[in-house]
Amino acid sequence: MSEHWIVGINPVDGALDNDAARVRELLVENGQRNPRVHELAERAKTLKIPVHHRPREQLDRLAGEARHQGVAALYEAPALATEGDLPDLLERAGDAALVLVLDGVTDPHNLGACLRSAAAANVTAVIVPKDRAVGLTPVVRRASAGGADRVPLIAVTNLARTLKVLKDAGVWITGLAGDTEQSIYGIDFKGPVALVMGSEGEGLRRLTRETCDFTAKIPMPGAMESLNVSVATGVVLFEALRQRSASR
């Protein structure tokens, strides 16, 4: 476990909602008038979490490139989920298993947005490669709006090998690719499935694509040829949820 600062209203709100026992203290910018920041401070006091008022410059230093919005929380993060946790997560999810695989997303805002969508869709786990991908940084946490605290993020050494583990567990894998004829609306996403999204620039890597059971695209009749990876992630996750809800 390690301590780090969570900055921004939504990330701090998510930490207090989901894991308040790990919040060690709250810092509020001097003179802060945002009612949401005041609500967070009052909630922290109710939870017996120390609240301190500090100059804006101190929060600026803690936040780095992220926007702190006048509030920061010192958070003792639990150990991240590992590859070894995946079989248990899949077993507990059963036929409802829905896994999101991000093959090399490097922009922290994109990863944060993907985690936010994953949490909203009740994803079982989000899998990323350890190399050529962004980790769980403060910017990612803020962009996730609390999603980083709600869904297991697993960084794996060998993504193709992990995809084979998913297959062996009975998970059907669909990779998103713009150069295929199959539409996501023609894929059966009911039952245990994994959705694989490529990197911002290159899309799916060759070995990753070859390991998928299916490839599919999001139909786009307009002038644009592709969507931002986080937008595409939201589209395909909620198509999967739509199908699952319709089959009940």
PDB file of C-alpha atoms in Angstrom, residues 105-230:
ATOM      1  CA  VAL A 105      -3.899   3.641 -23.999  1.00  0.00           C
ATOM      2  CA  THR A 106      -1.268   6.251 -23.182  1.00  0.00           C
ATOM      3  CA  ASP A 107      -3.259   9.419 -22.526  1.00  0.00           C
ATOM      4  CA  PRO A 108      -4.217   9.727 -18.830  1.00  0.00           C
ATOM      5  CA  HIS A 109      -7.447  11.571 -19.632  1.00  0.00           C
ATOM      6  CA  ASN A 110      -8.495   8.759 -21.963  1.00  0.00           C
ATOM      7  CA  LEU A 111      -7.719   6.085 -19.382  1.00  0.00           C
ATOM      8  CA  GLY A 112      -9.603   8.037 -16.732  1.00  0.00           C
ATOM      9  CA  ALA A 113     -12.624   8.406 -18.999  1.00  0.00           C
ATOM     10  CA  CYS A 114     -12.507   4.680 -19.826  1.00  0.00           C
ATOM     11  CA  LEU A 115     -12.448   3.840 -16.102  1.00  0.00           C
ATOM     12  CA  ARG A 116     -15.408   6.124 -15.548  1.00  0.00           C
ATOM     13  CA  SER A 117     -17.415   4.334 -18.257  1.00  0.00           C
ATOM     14  CA  ALA A 118     -16.265   0.952 -16.938  1.00  0.00           C
ATOM     15  CA  ALA A 119     -17.482   1.778 -13.441  1.00  0.00           C
ATOM     16  CA  ALA A 120     -20.817   3.013 -14.808  1.00  0.00           C
ATOM     17  CA  ALA A 121     -21.206  -0.238 -16.781  1.00  0.00           C
ATOM     18  CA  ASN A 122     -20.310  -2.417 -13.761  1.00  0.00           C
ATOM     19  CA  VAL A 123     -17.288  -3.880 -15.541  1.00  0.00           C
ATOM     20  CA  THR A 124     -15.675  -6.859 -13.792  1.00  0.00           C
ATOM     21  CA  ALA A 125     -12.100  -5.680 -14.416  1.00  0.00           C
ATOM     22  CA  VAL A 126     -10.110  -3.364 -16.651  1.00  0.00           C
ATOM     23  CA  ILE A 127      -6.910  -4.905 -18.022  1.00  0.00           C
ATOM     24  CA  VAL A 128      -3.970  -2.880 -19.348  1.00  0.00           C
ATOM     25  CA  PRO A 129      -0.405  -3.837 -20.338  1.00  0.00           C
ATOM     26  CA  LYS A 130       2.357  -2.746 -17.964  1.00  0.00           C
ATOM     27  CA  ASP A 131       4.416  -1.373 -20.855  1.00  0.00           C
ATOM     28  CA  ARG A 132       3.374   1.213 -23.461  1.00  0.00           C
ATOM     29  CA  ALA A 133       0.422   2.360 -21.350  1.00  0.00           C
ATOM     30  CA  VAL A 134      -0.313   4.978 -18.727  1.00  0.00           C
ATOM     31  CA  GLY A 135      -0.622   3.877 -15.097  1.00  0.00           C
ATOM     32  CA  LEU A 136      -2.982   4.976 -12.344  1.00  0.00           C
ATOM     33  CA  THR A 137      -1.725   8.558 -12.009  1.00  0.00           C
ATOM     34  CA  PRO A 138      -3.417  11.479 -10.182  1.00  0.00           C
ATOM     35  CA  VAL A 139      -4.559  12.814 -13.574  1.00  0.00           C
ATOM     36  CA  VAL A 140      -6.139   9.430 -14.360  1.00  0.00           C
ATOM     37  CA  ARG A 141      -7.880   9.366 -11.000  1.00  0.00           C
ATOM     38  CA  ARG A 142      -9.323  12.822 -11.515  1.00  0.00           C
ATOM     39  CA  ALA A 143     -10.455  12.087 -15.071  1.00  0.00           C
ATOM     40  CA  SER A 144     -12.160   8.903 -13.859  1.00  0.00           C
ATOM     41  CA  ALA A 145     -14.446  10.947 -11.550  1.00  0.00           C
ATOM     42  CA  GLY A 146     -14.228   8.222  -8.916  1.00  0.00           C
ATOM     43  CA  GLY A 147     -14.271   5.334 -11.385  1.00  0.00           C
ATOM     44  CA  ALA A 148     -10.704   4.373 -10.456  1.00  0.00           C
ATOM     45  CA  ASP A 149     -11.977   3.497  -6.971  1.00  0.00           C
ATOM     46  CA  ARG A 150     -14.899   1.428  -8.246  1.00  0.00           C
ATOM     47  CA  VAL A 151     -13.429  -1.036 -10.751  1.00  0.00           C
ATOM     48  CA  PRO A 152     -10.325  -3.284 -10.477  1.00  0.00           C
ATOM     49  CA  LEU A 153      -7.490  -2.153 -12.763  1.00  0.00           C
ATOM     50  CA  ILE A 154      -5.053  -4.957 -13.593  1.00  0.00           C
ATOM     51  CA  ALA A 155      -1.714  -4.247 -15.272  1.00  0.00           C
ATOM     52  CA  VAL A 156      -0.348  -7.377 -16.954  1.00  0.00           C
ATOM     53  CA  THR A 157       3.085  -8.296 -18.290  1.00  0.00           C
ATOM     54  CA  ASN A 158       1.899 -10.190 -21.363  1.00  0.00           C
ATOM     55  CA  LEU A 159      -1.456  -9.085 -22.751  1.00  0.00           C
ATOM     56  CA  ALA A 160      -1.802 -11.912 -25.302  1.00  0.00           C
ATOM     57  CA  ARG A 161      -1.208 -14.477 -22.564  1.00  0.00           C
ATOM     58  CA  THR A 162      -3.858 -12.822 -20.371  1.00  0.00           C
ATOM     59  CA  LEU A 163      -6.340 -12.915 -23.240  1.00  0.00           C
ATOM     60  CA  LYS A 164      -5.744 -16.665 -23.463  1.00  0.00           C
ATOM     61  CA  VAL A 165      -6.460 -16.929 -19.725  1.00  0.00           C
ATOM     62  CA  LEU A 166      -9.776 -15.211 -20.403  1.00  0.00           C
ATOM     63  CA  LYS A 167     -10.536 -17.644 -23.212  1.00  0.00           C
ATOM     64  CA  ASP A 168      -9.747 -20.619 -21.003  1.00  0.00           C
ATOM     65  CA  ALA A 169     -12.227 -19.224 -18.471  1.00  0.00           C
ATOM     66  CA  GLY A 170     -14.967 -19.223 -21.116  1.00  0.00           C
ATOM     67  CA  VAL A 171     -14.834 -15.525 -21.976  1.00  0.00           C
ATOM     68  CA  TRP A 172     -15.511 -14.565 -25.615  1.00  0.00           C
ATOM     69  CA  ILE A 173     -13.235 -11.757 -26.811  1.00  0.00           C
ATOM     70  CA  THR A 174     -14.150  -9.032 -29.303  1.00  0.00           C
ATOM     71  CA  GLY A 175     -11.591  -6.489 -30.501  1.00  0.00           C
ATOM     72  CA  LEU A 176     -12.676  -3.121 -31.867  1.00  0.00           C
ATOM     73  CA  ALA A 177     -11.186  -2.323 -35.284  1.00  0.00           C
ATOM     74  CA  GLY A 178     -12.266   0.135 -37.939  1.00  0.00           C
ATOM     75  CA  ASP A 179     -11.134  -1.997 -40.902  1.00  0.00           C
ATOM     76  CA  THR A 180     -13.501  -4.912 -40.389  1.00  0.00           C
ATOM     77  CA  GLU A 181     -16.960  -5.419 -41.883  1.00  0.00           C
ATOM     78  CA  GLN A 182     -18.699  -6.755 -38.771  1.00  0.00           C
ATOM     79  CA  SER A 183     -20.685  -4.202 -36.755  1.00  0.00           C
ATOM     80  CA  ILE A 184     -20.785  -4.261 -32.961  1.00  0.00           C
ATOM     81  CA  TYR A 185     -24.581  -4.420 -33.335  1.00  0.00           C
ATOM     82  CA  GLY A 186     -24.216  -7.830 -34.957  1.00  0.00           C
ATOM     83  CA  ILE A 187     -22.067  -9.330 -32.191  1.00  0.00           C
ATOM     84  CA  ASP A 188     -23.640 -11.305 -29.337  1.00  0.00           C
ATOM     85  CA  PHE A 189     -22.384  -9.685 -26.139  1.00  0.00           C
ATOM     86  CA  LYS A 190     -24.482 -11.779 -23.785  1.00  0.00           C
ATOM     87  CA  GLY A 191     -22.653 -14.051 -21.354  1.00  0.00           C
ATOM     88  CA  PRO A 192     -19.016 -13.630 -20.254  1.00  0.00           C
ATOM     89  CA  VAL A 193     -17.293 -11.296 -22.716  1.00  0.00           C
ATOM     90  CA  ALA A 194     -14.190  -9.149 -23.022  1.00  0.00           C
ATOM     91  CA  LEU A 195     -14.016  -6.005 -25.152  1.00  0.00           C
ATOM     92  CA  VAL A 196     -10.589  -5.001 -26.427  1.00  0.00           C
ATOM     93  CA  MET A 197      -9.839  -1.406 -27.397  1.00  0.00           C
ATOM     94  CA  GLY A 198      -6.667  -0.383 -29.224  1.00  0.00           C
ATOM     95  CA  SER A 199      -4.320   2.512 -28.547  1.00  0.00           C
ATOM     96  CA  GLU A 200      -5.109   6.085 -29.569  1.00  0.00           C
ATOM     97  CA  GLY A 201      -2.915   6.093 -32.654  1.00  0.00           C
ATOM     98  CA  GLU A 202      -2.223   2.519 -33.750  1.00  0.00           C
ATOM     99  CA  GLY A 203      -5.315   0.616 -32.699  1.00  0.00           C
ATOM    100  CA  LEU A 204      -5.002  -3.068 -31.832  1.00  0.00           C
ATOM    101  CA  ARG A 205      -1.550  -4.605 -31.980  1.00  0.00           C
ATOM    102  CA  ARG A 206      -1.202  -7.564 -34.350  1.00  0.00           C
ATOM    103  CA  LEU A 207      -0.832 -10.263 -31.689  1.00  0.00           C
ATOM    104  CA  THR A 208      -3.687  -8.836 -29.656  1.00  0.00           C
ATOM    105  CA  ARG A 209      -5.939  -8.814 -32.700  1.00  0.00           C
ATOM    106  CA  GLU A 210      -5.010 -12.381 -33.626  1.00  0.00           C
ATOM    107  CA  THR A 211      -5.941 -13.553 -30.133  1.00  0.00           C
ATOM    108  CA  CYS A 212      -9.467 -12.086 -30.307  1.00  0.00           C
ATOM    109  CA  ASP A 213     -12.379 -14.359 -31.228  1.00  0.00           C
ATOM    110  CA  PHE A 214     -14.076 -11.575 -33.213  1.00  0.00           C
ATOM    111  CA  THR A 215     -13.359  -8.092 -34.489  1.00  0.00           C
ATOM    112  CA  ALA A 216     -16.056  -5.485 -34.924  1.00  0.00           C
ATOM    113  CA  LYS A 217     -16.449  -1.805 -35.681  1.00  0.00           C
ATOM    114  CA  ILE A 218     -18.739   0.990 -34.605  1.00  0.00           C
ATOM    115  CA  PRO A 219     -20.694   2.039 -37.734  1.00  0.00           C
ATOM    116  CA  MET A 220     -20.172   5.723 -38.506  1.00  0.00           C
ATOM    117  CA  PRO A 221     -22.263   7.048 -41.379  1.00  0.00           C
ATOM    118  CA  GLY A 222     -20.963  10.583 -40.865  1.00  0.00           C
ATOM    119  CA  ALA A 223     -17.795  12.231 -42.132  1.00  0.00           C
ATOM    120  CA  MET A 224     -15.511  11.068 -39.288  1.00  0.00           C
ATOM    121  CA  GLU A 225     -13.528   7.857 -39.680  1.00  0.00           C
ATOM    122  CA  SER A 226     -12.924   7.114 -36.006  1.00  0.00           C
ATOM    123  CA  LEU A 227     -13.853   8.009 -32.448  1.00  0.00           C
ATOM    124  CA  ASN A 228     -11.713   8.870 -29.462  1.00  0.00           C
ATOM    125  CA  VAL A 229     -10.908   5.620 -27.617  1.00  0.00           C
ATOM    126  CA  SER A 230     -12.785   6.672 -24.486  1.00  0.00           C
TER     127      SER A 230
END
